[in-house]
Amino acid sequence: MMTTTLETANPKSQLTPLTDREYALIRDLVYERFGISLGECKRSLIVGRLHKVLKDNGLTTFSQYIEYIKADTTGEALTKLIDRISTNHTFFYRENDHFEFFSKTCLPEVLARQRQRGFKSLRLWVPGCSSGEEPYTLAMLILEHLGSDIRSWDAGILATDISSRVLNLATAGTYEKESVFRLPSALAKKYFHRLPDGRYSVNNQIKSLVLFRRLNLMRPEYPFKN
């Protein structure tokens, strides 16, 4: 009776154990495929986040899980691995100074240079876009600067991430009120609309400026130009 009570009160006791060898294999695999370095402090995170994956696939050890990944020719197992262990911490206007520099210094200089060259093309790339807050903010700042003149520009933002999970969130463009109102109030009111469930959605004009794609930065070549 006491054993049952303790197990119920301590779910961690039911987690699949991870040996030193298994952790080293997972750590090396993640670094080789994704360039993400996992220190010893990430060991409990790996166990916690992958426990359900093992359970859902009927696996009882991490050694079986590693073999399962290697045997999967579709790449889905590897995708689920990175979706589970990658940490995507972001929010709107996370680095205020960066966005101020972009809107007041970088963007005007780039646009002026393009005009002098006779080009009205503006392309930005956000390599690790997470759930979309950064590229959407950049799109708002571009639209604020160009106004109606944006119609005469070939403007767009490519936003990439390795996690398909966060890319789905980014494409949806729906956020909690607390997240949206980290933005300057003028931007939040102008470029979002409130949904019936209380969340806020980026308007279509901003969405049309951002293209989301999955990309592993460890690949030898990137599938885009300019």
mmCIF file with all atom_site columns, C-alpha atoms in Angstrom:
data_model
loop_
_atom_site.group_PDB
_atom_site.id
_atom_site.type_symbol
_atom_site.label_atom_id
_atom_site.label_alt_id
_atom_site.label_comp_id
_atom_site.label_asym_id
_atom_site.label_entity_id
_atom_site.label_seq_id
_atom_site.pdbx_PDB_ins_code
_atom_site.Cartn_x
_atom_site.Cartn_y
_atom_site.Cartn_z
_atom_site.occupancy
_atom_site.B_iso_or_equiv
_atom_site.pdbx_formal_charge
_atom_site.auth_seq_id
_atom_site.auth_comp_id
_atom_site.auth_asym_id
_atom_site.auth_atom_id
_atom_site.pdbx_PDB_model_num
ATOM 1   C CA . MET A 1 1   ? 0.000   0.000  0.000   1.00 0.00 ? 1   MET A CA 1
ATOM 2   C CA . MET A 1 2   ? 2.796   2.409  0.925   1.00 0.00 ? 2   MET A CA 1
ATOM 3   C CA . THR A 1 3   ? 4.750   1.537  -2.230  1.00 0.00 ? 3   THR A CA 1
ATOM 4   C CA . THR A 1 4   ? 1.752   2.300  -4.421  1.00 0.00 ? 4   THR A CA 1
ATOM 5   C CA . THR A 1 5   ? 1.232   5.643  -2.679  1.00 0.00 ? 5   THR A CA 1
ATOM 6   C CA . LEU A 1 6   ? 4.864   6.644  -3.141  1.00 0.00 ? 6   LEU A CA 1
ATOM 7   C CA . GLU A 1 7   ? 4.876   5.742  -6.819  1.00 0.00 ? 7   GLU A CA 1
ATOM 8   C CA . THR A 1 8   ? 1.721   7.746  -7.386  1.00 0.00 ? 8   THR A CA 1
ATOM 9   C CA . ALA A 1 9   ? 3.146   10.735 -5.563  1.00 0.00 ? 9   ALA A CA 1
ATOM 10  C CA . ASN A 1 10  ? 6.454   10.571 -7.418  1.00 0.00 ? 10  ASN A CA 1
ATOM 11  C CA . PRO A 1 11  ? 5.863   10.117 -11.186 1.00 0.00 ? 11  PRO A CA 1
ATOM 12  C CA . LYS A 1 12  ? 9.604   10.501 -11.837 1.00 0.00 ? 12  LYS A CA 1
ATOM 13  C CA . SER A 1 13  ? 10.138  7.033  -10.400 1.00 0.00 ? 13  SER A CA 1
ATOM 14  C CA . GLN A 1 14  ? 8.220   5.643  -13.365 1.00 0.00 ? 14  GLN A CA 1
ATOM 15  C CA . LEU A 1 15  ? 10.380  7.347  -16.009 1.00 0.00 ? 15  LEU A CA 1
ATOM 16  C CA . THR A 1 16  ? 12.601  5.224  -18.233 1.00 0.00 ? 16  THR A CA 1
ATOM 17  C CA . PRO A 1 17  ? 16.179  5.260  -16.908 1.00 0.00 ? 17  PRO A CA 1
ATOM 18  C CA . LEU A 1 18  ? 18.871  6.739  -19.166 1.00 0.00 ? 18  LEU A CA 1
ATOM 19  C CA . THR A 1 19  ? 22.340  5.199  -18.928 1.00 0.00 ? 19  THR A CA 1
ATOM 20  C CA . ASP A 1 20  ? 25.573  7.129  -19.494 1.00 0.00 ? 20  ASP A CA 1
ATOM 21  C CA . ARG A 1 21  ? 26.120  5.308  -22.777 1.00 0.00 ? 21  ARG A CA 1
ATOM 22  C CA . GLU A 1 22  ? 22.593  6.022  -24.005 1.00 0.00 ? 22  GLU A CA 1
ATOM 23  C CA . TYR A 1 23  ? 22.858  9.694  -23.097 1.00 0.00 ? 23  TYR A CA 1
ATOM 24  C CA . ALA A 1 24  ? 26.189  9.974  -24.910 1.00 0.00 ? 24  ALA A CA 1
ATOM 25  C CA . LEU A 1 25  ? 24.666  8.421  -28.039 1.00 0.00 ? 25  LEU A CA 1
ATOM 26  C CA . ILE A 1 26  ? 21.689  10.805 -27.989 1.00 0.00 ? 26  ILE A CA 1
ATOM 27  C CA . ARG A 1 27  ? 23.922  13.786 -27.241 1.00 0.00 ? 27  ARG A CA 1
ATOM 28  C CA . ASP A 1 28  ? 26.250  12.942 -30.136 1.00 0.00 ? 28  ASP A CA 1
ATOM 29  C CA . LEU A 1 29  ? 23.345  12.313 -32.511 1.00 0.00 ? 29  LEU A CA 1
ATOM 30  C CA . VAL A 1 30  ? 21.714  15.658 -31.684 1.00 0.00 ? 30  VAL A CA 1
ATOM 31  C CA . TYR A 1 31  ? 25.001  17.538 -32.113 1.00 0.00 ? 31  TYR A CA 1
ATOM 32  C CA . GLU A 1 32  ? 25.855  15.799 -35.386 1.00 0.00 ? 32  GLU A CA 1
ATOM 33  C CA . ARG A 1 33  ? 22.435  16.290 -36.986 1.00 0.00 ? 33  ARG A CA 1
ATOM 34  C CA . PHE A 1 34  ? 21.357  19.631 -35.512 1.00 0.00 ? 34  PHE A CA 1
ATOM 35  C CA . GLY A 1 35  ? 24.420  21.353 -34.075 1.00 0.00 ? 35  GLY A CA 1
ATOM 36  C CA . ILE A 1 36  ? 22.802  21.546 -30.635 1.00 0.00 ? 36  ILE A CA 1
ATOM 37  C CA . SER A 1 37  ? 25.148  20.895 -27.725 1.00 0.00 ? 37  SER A CA 1
ATOM 38  C CA . LEU A 1 38  ? 23.581  19.053 -24.798 1.00 0.00 ? 38  LEU A CA 1
ATOM 39  C CA . GLY A 1 39  ? 25.449  19.328 -21.515 1.00 0.00 ? 39  GLY A CA 1
ATOM 40  C CA . GLU A 1 40  ? 25.049  17.034 -18.537 1.00 0.00 ? 40  GLU A CA 1
ATOM 41  C CA . CYS A 1 41  ? 22.501  19.474 -17.104 1.00 0.00 ? 41  CYS A CA 1
ATOM 42  C CA . LYS A 1 42  ? 20.107  18.536 -19.932 1.00 0.00 ? 42  LYS A CA 1
ATOM 43  C CA . ARG A 1 43  ? 19.974  14.878 -18.963 1.00 0.00 ? 43  ARG A CA 1
ATOM 44  C CA . SER A 1 44  ? 16.789  15.070 -16.877 1.00 0.00 ? 44  SER A CA 1
ATOM 45  C CA . LEU A 1 45  ? 15.186  17.226 -19.596 1.00 0.00 ? 45  LEU A CA 1
ATOM 46  C CA . ILE A 1 46  ? 15.877  14.481 -22.164 1.00 0.00 ? 46  ILE A CA 1
ATOM 47  C CA . VAL A 1 47  ? 14.324  11.827 -19.952 1.00 0.00 ? 47  VAL A CA 1
ATOM 48  C CA . GLY A 1 48  ? 11.247  13.897 -19.177 1.00 0.00 ? 48  GLY A CA 1
ATOM 49  C CA . ARG A 1 49  ? 10.537  15.065 -22.705 1.00 0.00 ? 49  ARG A CA 1
ATOM 50  C CA . LEU A 1 50  ? 11.164  11.735 -24.432 1.00 0.00 ? 50  LEU A CA 1
ATOM 51  C CA . HIS A 1 51  ? 9.355   9.491  -21.942 1.00 0.00 ? 51  HIS A CA 1
ATOM 52  C CA . LYS A 1 52  ? 6.023   9.778  -23.771 1.00 0.00 ? 52  LYS A CA 1
ATOM 53  C CA . VAL A 1 53  ? 7.694   9.130  -27.151 1.00 0.00 ? 53  VAL A CA 1
ATOM 54  C CA . LEU A 1 54  ? 9.127   5.851  -25.858 1.00 0.00 ? 54  LEU A CA 1
ATOM 55  C CA . LYS A 1 55  ? 5.795   4.873  -24.331 1.00 0.00 ? 55  LYS A CA 1
ATOM 56  C CA . ASP A 1 56  ? 3.795   5.715  -27.471 1.00 0.00 ? 56  ASP A CA 1
ATOM 57  C CA . ASN A 1 57  ? 6.096   3.517  -29.572 1.00 0.00 ? 57  ASN A CA 1
ATOM 58  C CA . GLY A 1 58  ? 6.168   0.581  -27.159 1.00 0.00 ? 58  GLY A CA 1
ATOM 59  C CA . LEU A 1 59  ? 9.851   1.056  -26.314 1.00 0.00 ? 59  LEU A CA 1
ATOM 60  C CA . THR A 1 60  ? 11.166  0.161  -22.879 1.00 0.00 ? 60  THR A CA 1
ATOM 61  C CA . THR A 1 61  ? 14.756  1.466  -23.087 1.00 0.00 ? 61  THR A CA 1
ATOM 62  C CA . PHE A 1 62  ? 16.551  4.405  -24.653 1.00 0.00 ? 62  PHE A CA 1
ATOM 63  C CA . SER A 1 63  ? 18.775  1.944  -26.504 1.00 0.00 ? 63  SER A CA 1
ATOM 64  C CA . GLN A 1 64  ? 15.665  0.687  -28.304 1.00 0.00 ? 64  GLN A CA 1
ATOM 65  C CA . TYR A 1 65  ? 14.699  4.296  -28.996 1.00 0.00 ? 65  TYR A CA 1
ATOM 66  C CA . ILE A 1 66  ? 18.090  5.062  -30.566 1.00 0.00 ? 66  ILE A CA 1
ATOM 67  C CA . GLU A 1 67  ? 17.786  2.006  -32.818 1.00 0.00 ? 67  GLU A CA 1
ATOM 68  C CA . TYR A 1 68  ? 14.238  3.085  -33.683 1.00 0.00 ? 68  TYR A CA 1
ATOM 69  C CA . ILE A 1 69  ? 15.526  6.472  -34.865 1.00 0.00 ? 69  ILE A CA 1
ATOM 70  C CA . LYS A 1 70  ? 18.306  4.906  -36.922 1.00 0.00 ? 70  LYS A CA 1
ATOM 71  C CA . ALA A 1 71  ? 15.895  2.472  -38.579 1.00 0.00 ? 71  ALA A CA 1
ATOM 72  C CA . ASP A 1 72  ? 13.361  5.158  -39.516 1.00 0.00 ? 72  ASP A CA 1
ATOM 73  C CA . THR A 1 73  ? 13.936  6.078  -43.173 1.00 0.00 ? 73  THR A CA 1
ATOM 74  C CA . THR A 1 74  ? 11.191  8.736  -43.247 1.00 0.00 ? 74  THR A CA 1
ATOM 75  C CA . GLY A 1 75  ? 12.984  11.150 -40.913 1.00 0.00 ? 75  GLY A CA 1
ATOM 76  C CA . GLU A 1 76  ? 9.841   11.521 -38.796 1.00 0.00 ? 76  GLU A CA 1
ATOM 77  C CA . ALA A 1 77  ? 11.449  10.014 -35.686 1.00 0.00 ? 77  ALA A CA 1
ATOM 78  C CA . LEU A 1 78  ? 14.344  12.473 -35.910 1.00 0.00 ? 78  LEU A CA 1
ATOM 79  C CA . THR A 1 79  ? 11.914  15.357 -36.408 1.00 0.00 ? 79  THR A CA 1
ATOM 80  C CA . LYS A 1 80  ? 9.935   14.347 -33.329 1.00 0.00 ? 80  LYS A CA 1
ATOM 81  C CA . LEU A 1 81  ? 13.181  14.106 -31.357 1.00 0.00 ? 81  LEU A CA 1
ATOM 82  C CA . ILE A 1 82  ? 14.173  17.697 -32.120 1.00 0.00 ? 82  ILE A CA 1
ATOM 83  C CA . ASP A 1 83  ? 10.619  18.930 -31.617 1.00 0.00 ? 83  ASP A CA 1
ATOM 84  C CA . ARG A 1 84  ? 10.650  17.399 -28.150 1.00 0.00 ? 84  ARG A CA 1
ATOM 85  C CA . ILE A 1 85  ? 14.046  18.532 -26.905 1.00 0.00 ? 85  ILE A CA 1
ATOM 86  C CA . SER A 1 86  ? 14.426  21.965 -28.498 1.00 0.00 ? 86  SER A CA 1
ATOM 87  C CA . THR A 1 87  ? 13.596  24.870 -26.218 1.00 0.00 ? 87  THR A CA 1
ATOM 88  C CA . ASN A 1 88  ? 11.864  27.778 -27.938 1.00 0.00 ? 88  ASN A CA 1
ATOM 89  C CA . HIS A 1 89  ? 11.836  30.712 -25.560 1.00 0.00 ? 89  HIS A CA 1
ATOM 90  C CA . THR A 1 90  ? 10.679  33.918 -27.201 1.00 0.00 ? 90  THR A CA 1
ATOM 91  C CA . PHE A 1 91  ? 8.138   36.699 -26.995 1.00 0.00 ? 91  PHE A CA 1
ATOM 92  C CA . PHE A 1 92  ? 7.249   39.901 -28.819 1.00 0.00 ? 92  PHE A CA 1
ATOM 93  C CA . TYR A 1 93  ? 9.824   42.704 -28.543 1.00 0.00 ? 93  TYR A CA 1
ATOM 94  C CA . ARG A 1 94  ? 12.165  40.431 -26.624 1.00 0.00 ? 94  ARG A CA 1
ATOM 95  C CA . GLU A 1 95  ? 15.169  42.650 -27.460 1.00 0.00 ? 95  GLU A CA 1
ATOM 96  C CA . ASN A 1 96  ? 13.857  46.210 -27.623 1.00 0.00 ? 96  ASN A CA 1
ATOM 97  C CA . ASP A 1 97  ? 17.169  47.757 -28.632 1.00 0.00 ? 97  ASP A CA 1
ATOM 98  C CA . HIS A 1 98  ? 17.478  45.414 -31.608 1.00 0.00 ? 98  HIS A CA 1
ATOM 99  C CA . PHE A 1 99  ? 14.110  46.414 -33.004 1.00 0.00 ? 99  PHE A CA 1
ATOM 100 C CA . GLU A 1 100 ? 14.781  50.105 -32.363 1.00 0.00 ? 100 GLU A CA 1
ATOM 101 C CA . PHE A 1 101 ? 18.069  49.827 -34.264 1.00 0.00 ? 101 PHE A CA 1
ATOM 102 C CA . PHE A 1 102 ? 16.360  47.982 -37.092 1.00 0.00 ? 102 PHE A CA 1
ATOM 103 C CA . SER A 1 103 ? 13.564  50.526 -37.536 1.00 0.00 ? 103 SER A CA 1
ATOM 104 C CA . LYS A 1 104 ? 15.568  53.721 -36.980 1.00 0.00 ? 104 LYS A CA 1
ATOM 105 C CA . THR A 1 105 ? 18.971  52.895 -38.456 1.00 0.00 ? 105 THR A CA 1
ATOM 106 C CA . CYS A 1 106 ? 19.231  49.639 -40.385 1.00 0.00 ? 106 CYS A CA 1
ATOM 107 C CA . LEU A 1 107 ? 15.990  49.728 -42.365 1.00 0.00 ? 107 LEU A CA 1
ATOM 108 C CA . PRO A 1 108 ? 16.278  53.359 -43.599 1.00 0.00 ? 108 PRO A CA 1
ATOM 109 C CA . GLU A 1 109 ? 19.887  52.767 -44.700 1.00 0.00 ? 109 GLU A CA 1
ATOM 110 C CA . VAL A 1 110 ? 19.070  49.557 -46.559 1.00 0.00 ? 110 VAL A CA 1
ATOM 111 C CA . LEU A 1 111 ? 16.063  51.076 -48.311 1.00 0.00 ? 111 LEU A CA 1
ATOM 112 C CA . ALA A 1 112 ? 18.064  54.150 -49.332 1.00 0.00 ? 112 ALA A CA 1
ATOM 113 C CA . ARG A 1 113 ? 20.828  51.960 -50.732 1.00 0.00 ? 113 ARG A CA 1
ATOM 114 C CA . GLN A 1 114 ? 18.341  49.887 -52.697 1.00 0.00 ? 114 GLN A CA 1
ATOM 115 C CA . ARG A 1 115 ? 16.720  53.000 -54.159 1.00 0.00 ? 115 ARG A CA 1
ATOM 116 C CA . GLN A 1 116 ? 20.118  54.319 -55.237 1.00 0.00 ? 116 GLN A CA 1
ATOM 117 C CA . ARG A 1 117 ? 20.807  51.040 -57.015 1.00 0.00 ? 117 ARG A CA 1
ATOM 118 C CA . GLY A 1 118 ? 17.449  51.180 -58.745 1.00 0.00 ? 118 GLY A CA 1
ATOM 119 C CA . PHE A 1 119 ? 16.107  48.142 -56.899 1.00 0.00 ? 119 PHE A CA 1
ATOM 120 C CA . LYS A 1 120 ? 12.949  48.108 -54.838 1.00 0.00 ? 120 LYS A CA 1
ATOM 121 C CA . SER A 1 121 ? 13.550  44.731 -53.273 1.00 0.00 ? 121 SER A CA 1
ATOM 122 C CA . LEU A 1 122 ? 13.785  44.011 -49.566 1.00 0.00 ? 122 LEU A CA 1
ATOM 123 C CA . ARG A 1 123 ? 14.489  40.498 -48.308 1.00 0.00 ? 123 ARG A CA 1
ATOM 124 C CA . LEU A 1 124 ? 15.116  39.445 -44.721 1.00 0.00 ? 124 LEU A CA 1
ATOM 125 C CA . TRP A 1 125 ? 15.932  36.062 -43.238 1.00 0.00 ? 125 TRP A CA 1
ATOM 126 C CA . VAL A 1 126 ? 15.209  35.058 -39.642 1.00 0.00 ? 126 VAL A CA 1
ATOM 127 C CA . PRO A 1 127 ? 17.177  31.785 -39.237 1.00 0.00 ? 127 PRO A CA 1
ATOM 128 C CA . GLY A 1 128 ? 15.679  30.625 -35.916 1.00 0.00 ? 128 GLY A CA 1
ATOM 129 C CA . CYS A 1 129 ? 12.188  32.099 -35.940 1.00 0.00 ? 129 CYS A CA 1
ATOM 130 C CA . SER A 1 130 ? 10.622  29.933 -33.201 1.00 0.00 ? 130 SER A CA 1
ATOM 131 C CA . SER A 1 131 ? 6.874   30.641 -32.913 1.00 0.00 ? 131 SER A CA 1
ATOM 132 C CA . GLY A 1 132 ? 6.974   33.699 -35.187 1.00 0.00 ? 132 GLY A CA 1
ATOM 133 C CA . GLU A 1 133 ? 7.139   36.700 -32.862 1.00 0.00 ? 133 GLU A CA 1
ATOM 134 C CA . GLU A 1 134 ? 10.382  38.087 -34.333 1.00 0.00 ? 134 GLU A CA 1
ATOM 135 C CA . PRO A 1 135 ? 9.561   37.894 -38.069 1.00 0.00 ? 135 PRO A CA 1
ATOM 136 C CA . TYR A 1 136 ? 6.047   39.246 -37.500 1.00 0.00 ? 136 TYR A CA 1
ATOM 137 C CA . THR A 1 137 ? 7.496   42.186 -35.543 1.00 0.00 ? 137 THR A CA 1
ATOM 138 C CA . LEU A 1 138 ? 9.967   42.921 -38.331 1.00 0.00 ? 138 LEU A CA 1
ATOM 139 C CA . ALA A 1 139 ? 7.107   42.832 -40.838 1.00 0.00 ? 139 ALA A CA 1
ATOM 140 C CA . MET A 1 140 ? 5.177   45.368 -38.752 1.00 0.00 ? 140 MET A CA 1
ATOM 141 C CA . LEU A 1 141 ? 8.176   47.694 -38.587 1.00 0.00 ? 141 LEU A CA 1
ATOM 142 C CA . ILE A 1 142 ? 8.698   47.454 -42.346 1.00 0.00 ? 142 ILE A CA 1
ATOM 143 C CA . LEU A 1 143 ? 5.056   48.260 -42.977 1.00 0.00 ? 143 LEU A CA 1
ATOM 144 C CA . GLU A 1 144 ? 5.180   51.150 -40.525 1.00 0.00 ? 144 GLU A CA 1
ATOM 145 C CA . HIS A 1 145 ? 8.178   52.601 -42.366 1.00 0.00 ? 145 HIS A CA 1
ATOM 146 C CA . LEU A 1 146 ? 6.985   52.103 -45.948 1.00 0.00 ? 146 LEU A CA 1
ATOM 147 C CA . GLY A 1 147 ? 3.261   52.641 -45.453 1.00 0.00 ? 147 GLY A CA 1
ATOM 148 C CA . SER A 1 148 ? 1.265   52.434 -48.665 1.00 0.00 ? 148 SER A CA 1
ATOM 149 C CA . ASP A 1 149 ? 4.531   52.546 -50.658 1.00 0.00 ? 149 ASP A CA 1
ATOM 150 C CA . ILE A 1 150 ? 5.075   48.896 -49.723 1.00 0.00 ? 150 ILE A CA 1
ATOM 151 C CA . ARG A 1 151 ? 2.943   47.971 -52.753 1.00 0.00 ? 151 ARG A CA 1
ATOM 152 C CA . SER A 1 152 ? 5.759   49.132 -55.024 1.00 0.00 ? 152 SER A CA 1
ATOM 153 C CA . TRP A 1 153 ? 8.348   47.031 -53.198 1.00 0.00 ? 153 TRP A CA 1
ATOM 154 C CA . ASP A 1 154 ? 9.145   43.356 -53.549 1.00 0.00 ? 154 ASP A CA 1
ATOM 155 C CA . ALA A 1 155 ? 9.322   42.891 -49.787 1.00 0.00 ? 155 ALA A CA 1
ATOM 156 C CA . GLY A 1 156 ? 9.298   39.685 -47.805 1.00 0.00 ? 156 GLY A CA 1
ATOM 157 C CA . ILE A 1 157 ? 10.722  37.804 -44.839 1.00 0.00 ? 157 ILE A CA 1
ATOM 158 C CA . LEU A 1 158 ? 11.886  34.192 -44.878 1.00 0.00 ? 158 LEU A CA 1
ATOM 159 C CA . ALA A 1 159 ? 11.487  32.711 -41.388 1.00 0.00 ? 159 ALA A CA 1
ATOM 160 C CA . THR A 1 160 ? 13.018  29.296 -40.719 1.00 0.00 ? 160 THR A CA 1
ATOM 161 C CA . ASP A 1 161 ? 13.290  26.936 -37.781 1.00 0.00 ? 161 ASP A CA 1
ATOM 162 C CA . ILE A 1 162 ? 14.228  23.324 -37.235 1.00 0.00 ? 162 ILE A CA 1
ATOM 163 C CA . SER A 1 163 ? 11.125  22.545 -35.161 1.00 0.00 ? 163 SER A CA 1
ATOM 164 C CA . SER A 1 164 ? 7.971   21.751 -37.101 1.00 0.00 ? 164 SER A CA 1
ATOM 165 C CA . ARG A 1 165 ? 5.986   22.181 -33.882 1.00 0.00 ? 165 ARG A CA 1
ATOM 166 C CA . VAL A 1 166 ? 6.845   25.864 -33.464 1.00 0.00 ? 166 VAL A CA 1
ATOM 167 C CA . LEU A 1 167 ? 6.522   26.489 -37.200 1.00 0.00 ? 167 LEU A CA 1
ATOM 168 C CA . ASN A 1 168 ? 2.903   25.361 -36.995 1.00 0.00 ? 168 ASN A CA 1
ATOM 169 C CA . LEU A 1 169 ? 2.346   27.867 -34.189 1.00 0.00 ? 169 LEU A CA 1
ATOM 170 C CA . ALA A 1 170 ? 4.076   30.599 -36.172 1.00 0.00 ? 170 ALA A CA 1
ATOM 171 C CA . THR A 1 171 ? 2.045   29.963 -39.307 1.00 0.00 ? 171 THR A CA 1
ATOM 172 C CA . ALA A 1 172 ? -1.180  30.153 -37.311 1.00 0.00 ? 172 ALA A CA 1
ATOM 173 C CA . GLY A 1 173 ? -0.101  33.531 -35.942 1.00 0.00 ? 173 GLY A CA 1
ATOM 174 C CA . THR A 1 174 ? -2.302  33.318 -32.858 1.00 0.00 ? 174 THR A CA 1
ATOM 175 C CA . TYR A 1 175 ? -1.025  34.478 -29.469 1.00 0.00 ? 175 TYR A CA 1
ATOM 176 C CA . GLU A 1 176 ? -2.134  35.108 -25.909 1.00 0.00 ? 176 GLU A CA 1
ATOM 177 C CA . LYS A 1 177 ? -3.027  38.668 -24.943 1.00 0.00 ? 177 LYS A CA 1
ATOM 178 C CA . GLU A 1 178 ? -0.107  38.881 -22.503 1.00 0.00 ? 178 GLU A CA 1
ATOM 179 C CA . SER A 1 179 ? 2.330   38.097 -25.310 1.00 0.00 ? 179 SER A CA 1
ATOM 180 C CA . VAL A 1 180 ? 0.865   40.521 -27.853 1.00 0.00 ? 180 VAL A CA 1
ATOM 181 C CA . PHE A 1 181 ? 0.772   43.459 -25.474 1.00 0.00 ? 181 PHE A CA 1
ATOM 182 C CA . ARG A 1 182 ? 4.516   43.277 -24.905 1.00 0.00 ? 182 ARG A CA 1
ATOM 183 C CA . LEU A 1 183 ? 4.584   45.133 -28.227 1.00 0.00 ? 183 LEU A CA 1
ATOM 184 C CA . PRO A 1 184 ? 4.246   48.913 -28.355 1.00 0.00 ? 184 PRO A CA 1
ATOM 185 C CA . SER A 1 185 ? 0.509   49.463 -27.945 1.00 0.00 ? 185 SER A CA 1
ATOM 186 C CA . ALA A 1 186 ? 0.191   51.147 -31.365 1.00 0.00 ? 186 ALA A CA 1
ATOM 187 C CA . LEU A 1 187 ? 1.518   48.037 -33.126 1.00 0.00 ? 187 LEU A CA 1
ATOM 188 C CA . ALA A 1 188 ? -0.602  45.651 -31.047 1.00 0.00 ? 188 ALA A CA 1
ATOM 189 C CA . LYS A 1 189 ? -3.807  47.552 -31.784 1.00 0.00 ? 189 LYS A CA 1
ATOM 190 C CA . LYS A 1 190 ? -3.048  48.082 -35.462 1.00 0.00 ? 190 LYS A CA 1
ATOM 191 C CA . TYR A 1 191 ? -1.872  44.645 -36.555 1.00 0.00 ? 191 TYR A CA 1
ATOM 192 C CA . PHE A 1 192 ? -3.855  42.186 -34.416 1.00 0.00 ? 192 PHE A CA 1
ATOM 193 C CA . HIS A 1 193 ? -7.495  41.324 -34.044 1.00 0.00 ? 193 HIS A CA 1
ATOM 194 C CA . ARG A 1 194 ? -9.107  39.692 -31.041 1.00 0.00 ? 194 ARG A CA 1
ATOM 195 C CA . LEU A 1 195 ? -10.534 36.197 -31.385 1.00 0.00 ? 195 LEU A CA 1
ATOM 196 C CA . PRO A 1 196 ? -13.662 34.898 -29.598 1.00 0.00 ? 196 PRO A CA 1
ATOM 197 C CA . ASP A 1 197 ? -11.524 32.829 -27.214 1.00 0.00 ? 197 ASP A CA 1
ATOM 198 C CA . GLY A 1 198 ? -9.629  35.912 -26.025 1.00 0.00 ? 198 GLY A CA 1
ATOM 199 C CA . ARG A 1 199 ? -6.448  35.277 -27.970 1.00 0.00 ? 199 ARG A CA 1
ATOM 200 C CA . TYR A 1 200 ? -5.126  37.607 -30.666 1.00 0.00 ? 200 TYR A CA 1
ATOM 201 C CA . SER A 1 201 ? -4.322  36.866 -34.315 1.00 0.00 ? 201 SER A CA 1
ATOM 202 C CA . VAL A 1 202 ? -1.865  38.653 -36.615 1.00 0.00 ? 202 VAL A CA 1
ATOM 203 C CA . ASN A 1 203 ? -3.719  40.297 -39.473 1.00 0.00 ? 203 ASN A CA 1
ATOM 204 C CA . ASN A 1 204 ? -3.411  38.982 -43.020 1.00 0.00 ? 204 ASN A CA 1
ATOM 205 C CA . GLN A 1 205 ? -1.369  41.928 -44.297 1.00 0.00 ? 205 GLN A CA 1
ATOM 206 C CA . ILE A 1 206 ? 1.440   41.041 -41.882 1.00 0.00 ? 206 ILE A CA 1
ATOM 207 C CA . LYS A 1 207 ? 1.097   37.316 -42.524 1.00 0.00 ? 207 LYS A CA 1
ATOM 208 C CA . SER A 1 208 ? 1.470   37.886 -46.275 1.00 0.00 ? 208 SER A CA 1
ATOM 209 C CA . LEU A 1 209 ? 4.947   39.342 -45.722 1.00 0.00 ? 209 LEU A CA 1
ATOM 210 C CA . VAL A 1 210 ? 6.322   36.265 -43.927 1.00 0.00 ? 210 VAL A CA 1
ATOM 211 C CA . LEU A 1 211 ? 7.091   32.843 -45.378 1.00 0.00 ? 211 LEU A CA 1
ATOM 212 C CA . PHE A 1 212 ? 7.751   30.054 -42.855 1.00 0.00 ? 212 PHE A CA 1
ATOM 213 C CA . ARG A 1 213 ? 9.881   27.052 -43.791 1.00 0.00 ? 213 ARG A CA 1
ATOM 214 C CA . ARG A 1 214 ? 11.617  24.231 -41.920 1.00 0.00 ? 214 ARG A CA 1
ATOM 215 C CA . LEU A 1 215 ? 15.400  24.359 -42.188 1.00 0.00 ? 215 LEU A CA 1
ATOM 216 C CA . ASN A 1 216 ? 18.255  22.573 -40.453 1.00 0.00 ? 216 ASN A CA 1
ATOM 217 C CA . LEU A 1 217 ? 21.150  25.040 -40.286 1.00 0.00 ? 217 LEU A CA 1
ATOM 218 C CA . MET A 1 218 ? 23.595  22.116 -40.247 1.00 0.00 ? 218 MET A CA 1
ATOM 219 C CA . ARG A 1 219 ? 22.888  21.240 -43.875 1.00 0.00 ? 219 ARG A CA 1
ATOM 220 C CA . PRO A 1 220 ? 25.827  22.001 -46.236 1.00 0.00 ? 220 PRO A CA 1
ATOM 221 C CA . GLU A 1 221 ? 23.743  24.158 -48.605 1.00 0.00 ? 221 GLU A CA 1
ATOM 222 C CA . TYR A 1 222 ? 20.640  26.276 -48.126 1.00 0.00 ? 222 TYR A CA 1
ATOM 223 C CA . PRO A 1 223 ? 17.788  25.927 -50.654 1.00 0.00 ? 223 PRO A CA 1
ATOM 224 C CA . PHE A 1 224 ? 17.354  29.633 -51.448 1.00 0.00 ? 224 PHE A CA 1
ATOM 225 C CA . LYS A 1 225 ? 19.170  32.517 -53.108 1.00 0.00 ? 225 LYS A CA 1
ATOM 226 C CA . ASN A 1 226 ? 19.531  36.289 -52.655 1.00 0.00 ? 226 ASN A CA 1
#
